[in-house]
Each structure stands twice: as structure tokens, then as C-alpha cells.
PDB file of C-alpha atoms and ligand atoms in Angstrom:
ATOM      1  CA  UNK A   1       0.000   0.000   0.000  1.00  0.00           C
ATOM      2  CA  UNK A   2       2.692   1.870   0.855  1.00  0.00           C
ATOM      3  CA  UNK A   3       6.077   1.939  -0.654  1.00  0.00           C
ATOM      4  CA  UNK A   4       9.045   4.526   0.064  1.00  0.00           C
ATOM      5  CA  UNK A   5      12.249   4.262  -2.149  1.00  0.00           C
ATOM      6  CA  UNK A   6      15.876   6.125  -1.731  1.00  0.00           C
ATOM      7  CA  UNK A   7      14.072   9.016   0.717  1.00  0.00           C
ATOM      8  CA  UNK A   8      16.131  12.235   1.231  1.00  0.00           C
ATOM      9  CA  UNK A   9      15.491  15.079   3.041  1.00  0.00           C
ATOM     10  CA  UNK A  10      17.476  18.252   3.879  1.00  0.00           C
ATOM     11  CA  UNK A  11      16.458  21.113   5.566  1.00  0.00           C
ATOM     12  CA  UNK A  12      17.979  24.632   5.310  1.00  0.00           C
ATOM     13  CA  UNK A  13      20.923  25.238   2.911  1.00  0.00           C
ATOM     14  CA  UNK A  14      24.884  26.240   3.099  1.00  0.00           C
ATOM     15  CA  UNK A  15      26.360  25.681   6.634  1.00  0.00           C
ATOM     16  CA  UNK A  16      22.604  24.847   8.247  1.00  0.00           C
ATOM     17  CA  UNK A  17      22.434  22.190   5.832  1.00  0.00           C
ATOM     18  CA  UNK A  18      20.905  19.353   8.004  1.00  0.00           C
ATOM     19  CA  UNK A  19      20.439  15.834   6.230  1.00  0.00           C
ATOM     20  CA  UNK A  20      17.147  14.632   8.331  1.00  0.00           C
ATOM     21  CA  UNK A  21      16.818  11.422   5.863  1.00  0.00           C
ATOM     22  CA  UNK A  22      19.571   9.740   4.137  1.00  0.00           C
ATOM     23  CA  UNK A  23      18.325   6.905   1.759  1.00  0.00           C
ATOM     24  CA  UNK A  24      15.026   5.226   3.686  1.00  0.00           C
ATOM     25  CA  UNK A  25      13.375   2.681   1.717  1.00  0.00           C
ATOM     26  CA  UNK A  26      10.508   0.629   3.263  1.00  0.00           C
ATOM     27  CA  UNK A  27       7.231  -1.360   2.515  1.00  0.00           C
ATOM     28  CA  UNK A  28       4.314  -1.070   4.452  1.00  0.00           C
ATOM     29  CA  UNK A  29       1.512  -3.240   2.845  1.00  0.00           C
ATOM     30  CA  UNK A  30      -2.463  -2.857   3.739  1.00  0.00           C
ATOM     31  CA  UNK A  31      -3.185  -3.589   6.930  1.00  0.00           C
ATOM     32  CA  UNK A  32       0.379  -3.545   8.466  1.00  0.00           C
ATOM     33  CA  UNK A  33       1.506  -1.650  11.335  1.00  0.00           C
ATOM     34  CA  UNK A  34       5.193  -0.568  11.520  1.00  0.00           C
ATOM     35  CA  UNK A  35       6.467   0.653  14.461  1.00  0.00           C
ATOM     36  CA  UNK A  36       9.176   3.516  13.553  1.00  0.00           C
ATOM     37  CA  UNK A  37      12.150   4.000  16.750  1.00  0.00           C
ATOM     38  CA  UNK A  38      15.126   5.528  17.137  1.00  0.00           C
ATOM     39  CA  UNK A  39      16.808   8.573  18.896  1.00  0.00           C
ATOM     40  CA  UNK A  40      15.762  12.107  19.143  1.00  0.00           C
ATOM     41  CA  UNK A  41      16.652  14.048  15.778  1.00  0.00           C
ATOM     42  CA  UNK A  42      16.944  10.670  13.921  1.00  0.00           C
ATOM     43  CA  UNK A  43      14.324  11.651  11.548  1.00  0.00           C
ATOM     44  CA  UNK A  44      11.281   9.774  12.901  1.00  0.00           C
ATOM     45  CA  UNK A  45       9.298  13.067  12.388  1.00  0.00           C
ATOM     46  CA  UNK A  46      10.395  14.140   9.414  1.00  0.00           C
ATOM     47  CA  UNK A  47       9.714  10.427   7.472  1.00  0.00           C
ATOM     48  CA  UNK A  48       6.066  10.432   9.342  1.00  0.00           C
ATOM     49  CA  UNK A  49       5.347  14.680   7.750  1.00  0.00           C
ATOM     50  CA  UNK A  50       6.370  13.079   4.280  1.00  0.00           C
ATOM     51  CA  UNK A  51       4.171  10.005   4.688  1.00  0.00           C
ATOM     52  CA  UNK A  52       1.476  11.824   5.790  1.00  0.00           C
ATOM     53  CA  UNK A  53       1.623  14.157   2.902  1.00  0.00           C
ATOM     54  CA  UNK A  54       2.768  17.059   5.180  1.00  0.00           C
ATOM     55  CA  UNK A  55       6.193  17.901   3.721  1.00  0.00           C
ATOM     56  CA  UNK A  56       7.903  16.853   0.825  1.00  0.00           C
ATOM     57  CA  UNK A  57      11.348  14.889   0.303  1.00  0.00           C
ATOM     58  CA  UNK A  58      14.143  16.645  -1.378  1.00  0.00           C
ATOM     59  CA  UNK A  59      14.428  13.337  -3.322  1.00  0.00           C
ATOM     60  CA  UNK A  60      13.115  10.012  -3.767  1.00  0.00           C
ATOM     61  CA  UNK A  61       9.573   8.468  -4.327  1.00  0.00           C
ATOM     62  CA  UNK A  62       6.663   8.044  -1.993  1.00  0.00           C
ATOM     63  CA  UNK A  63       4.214   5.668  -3.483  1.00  0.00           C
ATOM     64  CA  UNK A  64       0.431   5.623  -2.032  1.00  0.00           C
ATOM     65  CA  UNK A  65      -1.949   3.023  -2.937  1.00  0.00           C
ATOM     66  CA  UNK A  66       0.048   2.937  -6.367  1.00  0.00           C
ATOM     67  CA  UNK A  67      -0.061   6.335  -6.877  1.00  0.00           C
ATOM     68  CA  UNK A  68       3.146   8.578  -7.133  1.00  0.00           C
ATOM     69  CA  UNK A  69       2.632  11.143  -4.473  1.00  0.00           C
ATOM     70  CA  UNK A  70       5.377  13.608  -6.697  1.00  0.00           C
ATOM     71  CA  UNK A  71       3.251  13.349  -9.588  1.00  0.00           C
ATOM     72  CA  UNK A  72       0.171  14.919  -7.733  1.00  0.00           C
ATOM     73  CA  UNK A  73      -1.195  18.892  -7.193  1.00  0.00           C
ATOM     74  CA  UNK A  74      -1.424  20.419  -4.129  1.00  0.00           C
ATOM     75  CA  UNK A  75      -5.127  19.945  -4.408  1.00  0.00           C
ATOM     76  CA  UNK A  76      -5.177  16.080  -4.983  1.00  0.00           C
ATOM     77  CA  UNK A  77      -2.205  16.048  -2.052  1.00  0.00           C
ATOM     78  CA  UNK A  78      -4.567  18.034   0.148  1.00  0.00           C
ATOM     79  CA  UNK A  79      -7.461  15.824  -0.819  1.00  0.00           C
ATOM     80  CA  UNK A  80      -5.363  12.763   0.072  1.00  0.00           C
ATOM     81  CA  UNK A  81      -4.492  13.725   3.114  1.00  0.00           C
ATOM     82  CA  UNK A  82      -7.687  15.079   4.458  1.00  0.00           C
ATOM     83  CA  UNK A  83      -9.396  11.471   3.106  1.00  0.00           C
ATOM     84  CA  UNK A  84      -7.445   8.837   3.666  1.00  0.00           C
ATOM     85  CA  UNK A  85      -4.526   9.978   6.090  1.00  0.00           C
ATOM     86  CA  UNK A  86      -5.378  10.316   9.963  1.00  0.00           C
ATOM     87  CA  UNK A  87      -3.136  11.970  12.326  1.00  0.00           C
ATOM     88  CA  UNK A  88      -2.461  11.252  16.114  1.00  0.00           C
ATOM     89  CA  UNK A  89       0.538  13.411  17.536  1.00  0.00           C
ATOM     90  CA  UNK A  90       1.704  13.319  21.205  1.00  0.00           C
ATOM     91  CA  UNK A  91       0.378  17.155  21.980  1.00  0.00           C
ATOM     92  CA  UNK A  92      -3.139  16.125  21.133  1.00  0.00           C
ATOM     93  CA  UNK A  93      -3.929  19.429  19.301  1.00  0.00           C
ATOM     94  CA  UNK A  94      -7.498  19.593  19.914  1.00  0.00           C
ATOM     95  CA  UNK A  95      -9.084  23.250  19.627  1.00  0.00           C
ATOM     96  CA  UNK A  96      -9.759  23.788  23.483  1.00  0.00           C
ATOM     97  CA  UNK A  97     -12.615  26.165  22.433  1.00  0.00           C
ATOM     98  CA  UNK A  98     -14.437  23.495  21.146  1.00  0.00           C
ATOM     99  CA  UNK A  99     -16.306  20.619  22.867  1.00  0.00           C
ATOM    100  CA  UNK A 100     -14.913  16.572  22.394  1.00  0.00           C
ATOM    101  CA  UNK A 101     -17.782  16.191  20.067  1.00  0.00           C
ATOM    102  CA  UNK A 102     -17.125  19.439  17.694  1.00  0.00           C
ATOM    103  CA  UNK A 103     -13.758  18.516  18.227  1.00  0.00           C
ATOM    104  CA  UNK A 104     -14.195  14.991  16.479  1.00  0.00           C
ATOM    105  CA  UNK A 105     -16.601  16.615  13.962  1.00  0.00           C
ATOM    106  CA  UNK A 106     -14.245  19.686  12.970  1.00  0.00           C
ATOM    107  CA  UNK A 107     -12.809  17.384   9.666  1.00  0.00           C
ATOM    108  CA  UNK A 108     -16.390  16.896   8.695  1.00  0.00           C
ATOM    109  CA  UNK A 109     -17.080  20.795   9.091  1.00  0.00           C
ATOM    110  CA  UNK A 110     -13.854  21.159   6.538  1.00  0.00           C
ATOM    111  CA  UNK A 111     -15.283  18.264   4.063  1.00  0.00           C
ATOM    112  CA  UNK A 112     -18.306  19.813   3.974  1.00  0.00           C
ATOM    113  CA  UNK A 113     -20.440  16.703   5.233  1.00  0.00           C
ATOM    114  CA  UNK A 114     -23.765  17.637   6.249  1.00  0.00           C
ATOM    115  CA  UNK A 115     -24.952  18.187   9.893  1.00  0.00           C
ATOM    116  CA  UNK A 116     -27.002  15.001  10.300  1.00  0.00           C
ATOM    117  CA  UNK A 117     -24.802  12.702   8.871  1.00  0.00           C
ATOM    118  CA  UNK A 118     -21.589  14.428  11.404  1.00  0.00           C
ATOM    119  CA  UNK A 119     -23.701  14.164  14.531  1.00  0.00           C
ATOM    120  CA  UNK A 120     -24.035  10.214  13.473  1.00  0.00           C
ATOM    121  CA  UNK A 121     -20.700   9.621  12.549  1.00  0.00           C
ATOM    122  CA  UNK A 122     -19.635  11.472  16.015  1.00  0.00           C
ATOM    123  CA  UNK A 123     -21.813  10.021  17.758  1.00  0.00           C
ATOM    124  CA  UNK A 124     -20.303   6.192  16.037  1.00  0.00           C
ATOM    125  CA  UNK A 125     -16.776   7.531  17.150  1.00  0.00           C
ATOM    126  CA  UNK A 126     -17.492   8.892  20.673  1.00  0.00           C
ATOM    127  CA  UNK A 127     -19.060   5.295  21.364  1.00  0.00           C
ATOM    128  CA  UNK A 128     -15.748   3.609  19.957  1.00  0.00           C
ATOM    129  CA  UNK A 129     -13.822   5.794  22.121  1.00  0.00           C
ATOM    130  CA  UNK A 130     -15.977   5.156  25.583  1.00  0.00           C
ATOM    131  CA  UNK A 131     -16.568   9.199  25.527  1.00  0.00           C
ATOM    132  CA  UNK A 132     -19.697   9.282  25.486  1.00  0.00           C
ATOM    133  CA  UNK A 133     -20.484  10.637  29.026  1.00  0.00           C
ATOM    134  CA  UNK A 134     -17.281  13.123  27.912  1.00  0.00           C
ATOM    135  CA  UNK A 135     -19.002  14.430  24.679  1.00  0.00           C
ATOM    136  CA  UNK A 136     -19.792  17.806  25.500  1.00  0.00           C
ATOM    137  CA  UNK A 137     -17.049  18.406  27.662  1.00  0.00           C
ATOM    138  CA  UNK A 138     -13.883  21.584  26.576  1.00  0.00           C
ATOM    139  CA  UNK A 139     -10.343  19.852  26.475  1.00  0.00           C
ATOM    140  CA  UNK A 140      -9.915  21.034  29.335  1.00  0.00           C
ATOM    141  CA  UNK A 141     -11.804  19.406  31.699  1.00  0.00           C
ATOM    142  CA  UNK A 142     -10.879  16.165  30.113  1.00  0.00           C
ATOM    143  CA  UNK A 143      -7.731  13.787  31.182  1.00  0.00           C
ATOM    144  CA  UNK A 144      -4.653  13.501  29.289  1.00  0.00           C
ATOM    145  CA  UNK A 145      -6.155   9.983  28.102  1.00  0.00           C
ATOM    146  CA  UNK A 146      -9.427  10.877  27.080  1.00  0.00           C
ATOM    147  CA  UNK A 147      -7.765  13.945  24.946  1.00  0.00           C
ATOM    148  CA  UNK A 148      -5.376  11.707  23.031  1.00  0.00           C
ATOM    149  CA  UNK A 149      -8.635   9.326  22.451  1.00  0.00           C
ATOM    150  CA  UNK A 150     -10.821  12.307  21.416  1.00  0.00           C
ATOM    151  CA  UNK A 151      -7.938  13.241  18.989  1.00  0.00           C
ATOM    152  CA  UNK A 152      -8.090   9.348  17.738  1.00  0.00           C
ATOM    153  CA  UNK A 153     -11.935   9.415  16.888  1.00  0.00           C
ATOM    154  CA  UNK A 154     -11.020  12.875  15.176  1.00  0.00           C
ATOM    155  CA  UNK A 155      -8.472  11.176  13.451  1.00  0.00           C
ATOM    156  CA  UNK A 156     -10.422   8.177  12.206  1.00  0.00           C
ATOM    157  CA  UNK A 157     -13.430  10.655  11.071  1.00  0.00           C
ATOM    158  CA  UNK A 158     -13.017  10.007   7.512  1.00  0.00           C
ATOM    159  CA  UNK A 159     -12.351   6.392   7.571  1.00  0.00           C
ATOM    160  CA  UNK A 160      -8.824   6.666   6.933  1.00  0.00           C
ATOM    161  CA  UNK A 161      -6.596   3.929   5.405  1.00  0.00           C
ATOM    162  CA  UNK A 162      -3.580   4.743   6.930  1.00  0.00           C
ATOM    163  CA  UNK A 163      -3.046   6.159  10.503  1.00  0.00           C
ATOM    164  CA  UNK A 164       0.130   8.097  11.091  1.00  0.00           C
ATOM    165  CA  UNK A 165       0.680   8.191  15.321  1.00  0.00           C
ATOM    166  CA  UNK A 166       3.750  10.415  15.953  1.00  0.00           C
ATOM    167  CA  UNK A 167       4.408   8.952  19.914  1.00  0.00           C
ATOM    168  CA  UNK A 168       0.990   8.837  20.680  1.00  0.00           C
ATOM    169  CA  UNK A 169       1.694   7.720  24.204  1.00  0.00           C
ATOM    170  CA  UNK A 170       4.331  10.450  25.254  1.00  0.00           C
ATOM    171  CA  UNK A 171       2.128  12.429  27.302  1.00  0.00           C
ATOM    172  CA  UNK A 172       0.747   9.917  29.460  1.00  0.00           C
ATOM    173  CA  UNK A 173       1.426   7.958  32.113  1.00  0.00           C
ATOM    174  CA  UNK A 174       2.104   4.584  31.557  1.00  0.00           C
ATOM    175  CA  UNK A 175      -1.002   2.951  32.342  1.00  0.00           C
ATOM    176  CA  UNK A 176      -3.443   5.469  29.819  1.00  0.00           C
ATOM    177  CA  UNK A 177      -0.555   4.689  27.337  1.00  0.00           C
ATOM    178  CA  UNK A 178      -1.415   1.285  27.299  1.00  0.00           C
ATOM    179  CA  UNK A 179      -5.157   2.050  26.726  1.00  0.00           C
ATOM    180  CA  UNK A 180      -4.593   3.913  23.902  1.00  0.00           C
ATOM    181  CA  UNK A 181      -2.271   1.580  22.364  1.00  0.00           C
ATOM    182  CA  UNK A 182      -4.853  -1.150  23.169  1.00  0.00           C
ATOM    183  CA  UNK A 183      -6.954   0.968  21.065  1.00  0.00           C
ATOM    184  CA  UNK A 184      -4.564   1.223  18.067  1.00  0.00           C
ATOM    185  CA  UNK A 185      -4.099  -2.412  17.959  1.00  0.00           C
ATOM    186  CA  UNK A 186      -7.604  -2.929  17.735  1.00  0.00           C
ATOM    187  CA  UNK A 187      -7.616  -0.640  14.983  1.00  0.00           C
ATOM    188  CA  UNK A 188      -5.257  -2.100  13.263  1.00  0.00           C
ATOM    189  CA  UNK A 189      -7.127  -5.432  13.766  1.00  0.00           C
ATOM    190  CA  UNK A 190     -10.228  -4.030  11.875  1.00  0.00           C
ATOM    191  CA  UNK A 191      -7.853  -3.411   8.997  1.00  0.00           C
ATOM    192  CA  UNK A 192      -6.140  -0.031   9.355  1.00  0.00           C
ATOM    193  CA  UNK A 193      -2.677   0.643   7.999  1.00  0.00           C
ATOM    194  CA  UNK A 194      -1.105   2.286  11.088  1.00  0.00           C
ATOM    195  CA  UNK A 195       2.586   3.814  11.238  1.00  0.00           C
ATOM    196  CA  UNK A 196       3.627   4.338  15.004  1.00  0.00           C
ATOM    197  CA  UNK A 197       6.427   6.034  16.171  1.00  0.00           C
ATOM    198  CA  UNK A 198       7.751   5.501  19.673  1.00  0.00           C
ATOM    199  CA  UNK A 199      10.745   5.560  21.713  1.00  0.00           C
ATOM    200  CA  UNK A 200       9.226   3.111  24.112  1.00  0.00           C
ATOM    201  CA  UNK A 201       9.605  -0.624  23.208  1.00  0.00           C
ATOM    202  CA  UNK A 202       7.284  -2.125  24.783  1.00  0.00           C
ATOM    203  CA  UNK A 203       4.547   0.371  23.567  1.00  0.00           C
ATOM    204  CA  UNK A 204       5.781  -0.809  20.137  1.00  0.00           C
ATOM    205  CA  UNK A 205       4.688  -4.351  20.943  1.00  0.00           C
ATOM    206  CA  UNK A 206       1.551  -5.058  18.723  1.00  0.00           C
ATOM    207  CA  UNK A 207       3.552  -3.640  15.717  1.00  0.00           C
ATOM    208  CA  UNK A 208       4.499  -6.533  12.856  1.00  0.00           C
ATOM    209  CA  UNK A 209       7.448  -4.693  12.073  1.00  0.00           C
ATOM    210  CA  UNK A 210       9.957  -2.465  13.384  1.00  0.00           C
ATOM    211  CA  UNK A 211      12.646  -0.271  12.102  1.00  0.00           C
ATOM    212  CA  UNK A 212      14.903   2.078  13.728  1.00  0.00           C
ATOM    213  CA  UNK A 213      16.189   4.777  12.563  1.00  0.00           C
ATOM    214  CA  UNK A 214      19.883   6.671  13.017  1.00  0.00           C
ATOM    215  CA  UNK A 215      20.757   9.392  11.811  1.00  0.00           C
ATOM    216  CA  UNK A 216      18.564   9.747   8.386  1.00  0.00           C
ATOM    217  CA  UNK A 217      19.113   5.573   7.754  1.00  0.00           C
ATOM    218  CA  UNK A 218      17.385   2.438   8.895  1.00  0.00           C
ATOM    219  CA  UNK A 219      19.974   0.572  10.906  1.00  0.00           C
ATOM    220  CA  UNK A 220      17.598  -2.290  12.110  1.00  0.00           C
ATOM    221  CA  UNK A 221      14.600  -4.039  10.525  1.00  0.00           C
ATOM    222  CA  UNK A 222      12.536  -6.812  12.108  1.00  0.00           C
ATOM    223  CA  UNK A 223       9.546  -8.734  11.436  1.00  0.00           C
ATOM    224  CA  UNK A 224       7.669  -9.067  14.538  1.00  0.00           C
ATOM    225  CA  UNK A 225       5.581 -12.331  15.867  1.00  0.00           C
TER     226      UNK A 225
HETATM  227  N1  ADP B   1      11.886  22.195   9.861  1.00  0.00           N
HETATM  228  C1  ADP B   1      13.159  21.854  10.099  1.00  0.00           C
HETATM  229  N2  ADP B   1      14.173  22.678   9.768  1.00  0.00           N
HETATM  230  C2  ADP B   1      15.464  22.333   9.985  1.00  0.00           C
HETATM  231  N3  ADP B   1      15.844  21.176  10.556  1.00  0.00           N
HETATM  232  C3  ADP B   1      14.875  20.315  10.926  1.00  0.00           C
HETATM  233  C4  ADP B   1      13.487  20.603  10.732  1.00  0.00           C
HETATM  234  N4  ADP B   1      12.759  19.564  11.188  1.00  0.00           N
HETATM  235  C5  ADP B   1      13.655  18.673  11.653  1.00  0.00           C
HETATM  236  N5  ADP B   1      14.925  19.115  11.499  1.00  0.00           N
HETATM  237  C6  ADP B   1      16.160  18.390  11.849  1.00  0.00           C
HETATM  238  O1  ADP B   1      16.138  17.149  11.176  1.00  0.00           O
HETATM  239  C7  ADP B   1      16.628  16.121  12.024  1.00  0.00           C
HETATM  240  C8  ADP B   1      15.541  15.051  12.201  1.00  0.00           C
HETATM  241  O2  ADP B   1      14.465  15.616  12.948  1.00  0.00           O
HETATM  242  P1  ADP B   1      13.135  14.815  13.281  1.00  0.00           P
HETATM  243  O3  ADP B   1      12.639  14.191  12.034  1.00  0.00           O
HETATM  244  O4  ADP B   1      12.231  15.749  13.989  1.00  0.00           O
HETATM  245  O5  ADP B   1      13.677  13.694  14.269  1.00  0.00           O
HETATM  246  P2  ADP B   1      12.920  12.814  15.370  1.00  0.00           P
HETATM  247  O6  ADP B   1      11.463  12.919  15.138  1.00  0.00           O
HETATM  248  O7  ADP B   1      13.471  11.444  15.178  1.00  0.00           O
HETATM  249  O8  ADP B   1      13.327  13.383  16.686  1.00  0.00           O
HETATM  250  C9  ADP B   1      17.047  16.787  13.318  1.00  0.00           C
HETATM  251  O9  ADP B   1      18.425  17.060  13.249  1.00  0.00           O
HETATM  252  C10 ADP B   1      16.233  18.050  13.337  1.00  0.00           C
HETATM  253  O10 ADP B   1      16.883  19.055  14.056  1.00  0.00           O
HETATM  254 MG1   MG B   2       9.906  13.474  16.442  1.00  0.00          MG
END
């Protein structure tokens, strides 16, 4: 579904020159889930932007669902993103003006859906999530975990095929973490695609693959049982 060949990517030019990738090639076929480690500044972040159609490589090919991701507009990139791409990160970036249920509809306010048919889907995803009780509730009066889940049912609003989840678990303690990656493997049970990045191994348990990344280059690949 995926497939990433000979990846590059350098930021800022002359003396700040800084070579974030250096030659990544992997394979992530439907319904796999790769967990993505290595050190700080390895380029974890920077592969997961280019995946998720947030930044571009200097050079090299990203391949989506057969598709060329070089050869597109920025309107078909933008459209593939919003559709099929969902995005956890570790600060959950919800709006904190906005209640757990407009939070999880605000895609569907972008896309255009219609009001009856967001107030069902949110209503599917707040179930999913056990928020129901939480739906009407600011950020702010909700726990770390229930933010990070409110940004998952945000992030699985359009049905994505592949979930990108930049160290979903970083902000919480250790016991919420494992919630929400109980929740990710179930996920990724039902058939998503995920891509996980994490510094923690055992959080990167229920991945079938692993790589690690040094310095811009994959210095360790393993299959997973
Ligand atoms: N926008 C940017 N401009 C310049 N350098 C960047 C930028 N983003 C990341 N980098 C650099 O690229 C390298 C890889 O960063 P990143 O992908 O964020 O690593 P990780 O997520 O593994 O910590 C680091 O040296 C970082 O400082
Ligand atoms: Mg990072």
C-alpha cells in the first residue's frame, strides 16, 4: 500500500544544511503496522510529515496506494491527506474552544459533510472511544487519556486507510498509554494501515514490524511475531 524508495530530506541550505533522511526505503503493505524508533533528531518526524503528505522529500519516491505522491497537485495532495490519512501526535492538538464532540466533527465541518450525517458519525466515534459521558465536555476538563482518544476518533473521522501516530503515548502515564495503544491495535485489527512512532519498546509491541532509525538511515529491521 505503501512503498518509500531512496528518501532524502534536507532542511535549510549552506552551513545549516541538516540531512534529516539519508536513503530510507521501506514497505508497508495494507493492513500492516510498523512501528518507527530511534533517537531524538533521527528523523522519525520528518519520514512520518512526508508520509502523511505534510512535507515533501528533497528526493526520492513516496508511493500511495500505487499512486506517485510527486506526480500529484497540491489539491489532490490536500485531498489525500484530508481522506485517507489520519493523524495522532503526542500534543493532542485539539481546539480547546471546542467541545470533544465538535472537536471529532471539525474534519467533517472542513469536508463539507452535512450536519445530520456528522452528529451520526460522532456520535459512532465517541461510542468507539468510551466518551460518550465526555461528549460535551472543553479539552480542558478532560484527562490527558481521554484527549489523546478524542484526537483518535477525530483522526479516524473520515475512515482513513492509513493512521500516522507520531508517539501517541508520550504524554501519558504509563497505564493510559497502554489504553490507547490497546486501542490502536484494535484498529489495526479491523484493517487499518497504522505507522507508530515511539521511543518506548514495549509500547511498540503489537507492531508486525519495526525499524529504527539513526541518523537519516534504517539501521535495524525486524519482522515481529
Ligand atoms: N523544519 C526543520 N528545519 C530544519 N531542521 C529540521 C526541521 N525539522 C527537523 N529538522 C532536523 O532534522 C533532524 C531530524 O528531525 P526529526 O525528524 O524531527 O527527528 P525525530 O522525530 O526522530 O526526533 C534533526 O536534526 C532536526 O533538528
Ligand atoms: Mg519526532
Amino acid at each position: 500500500m505503501i512503498e518509500v524508495n531512496n528518501l532524502y530530506k534536507t532542511y535549510g541550505r549552506g552551513e545549516a544544511r541538516v540531512h534529516a533522511l539519508q536513503g530510507v526505503s521501506l514497505k508497508i503493505h495494507q493492513g500492516g503496522f510498523l512501528a518507527v524508533m530511534g533517537p531524538s533528531g533521527s528523523g522519525k518526524t520528518t519520514l512520518m510529515n512526508i508520509l502523511g503528505c505534510i512535507d515533501t522529500q528533497t528526493t526520492g519516491d513516496y508511493i500511495f496506494a500505487g499512486t506517485n505522491v510527486k506526480r500529484l497537485n497540491t489539491q489532490s495532495k490536500v485531498y489525500l491527506r484530508n481522506r485517507r490519512i489520519g493523524f495522532i501526535f503526542q500534543s493532542f492538538y485539539l481546539l480547546p474552544s471546542l467541545t470533544a464532540r465538535q472537536n471529532i466533527e471539525l474534519p467533517m465541518v472542513y469536508s463539507g459533510t452535512p450536519p445530520k450525517e456528522r452528529h451520526k458519525k460522532s456520535a459512532e466515534l465517541l461510542e468507539l472511544t468510551g466518551l460518550i459521558s465526555r461528549a460535551n465536555h472543553l479539552p480542558s476538563e478532560l484527562s490527558g487519556g481521554q484527549r489523546q482518544r478524542v484526537a483518535i476518533a477525530r483522526a479516524l473521522v473520515n475512515s482513513p486507510s492509513l493512521i500516522l501516530a507520531d508517539e501517541p503515548t508520550g504524554n501519558l502515564d504509563s497505564r493510559t498509554g497502554d489504553d490507547i495503544m490497546r486501542m490502536l491495535c484494535g484498529l489495526n485489527k479491523q484493517g487499518a494501515t497504522i505507522v507508530l512512532i515511539t521511543h518506548e519498546r514495549n509500547v511498540a509491541e503489537c507492531a508486525k514490524e519495526l525499524i529504527v532509525l539513526k541518523d537519516g538511515q534504517i539501521i535495524s529491521e525486524a519482522e515481529c511475531s
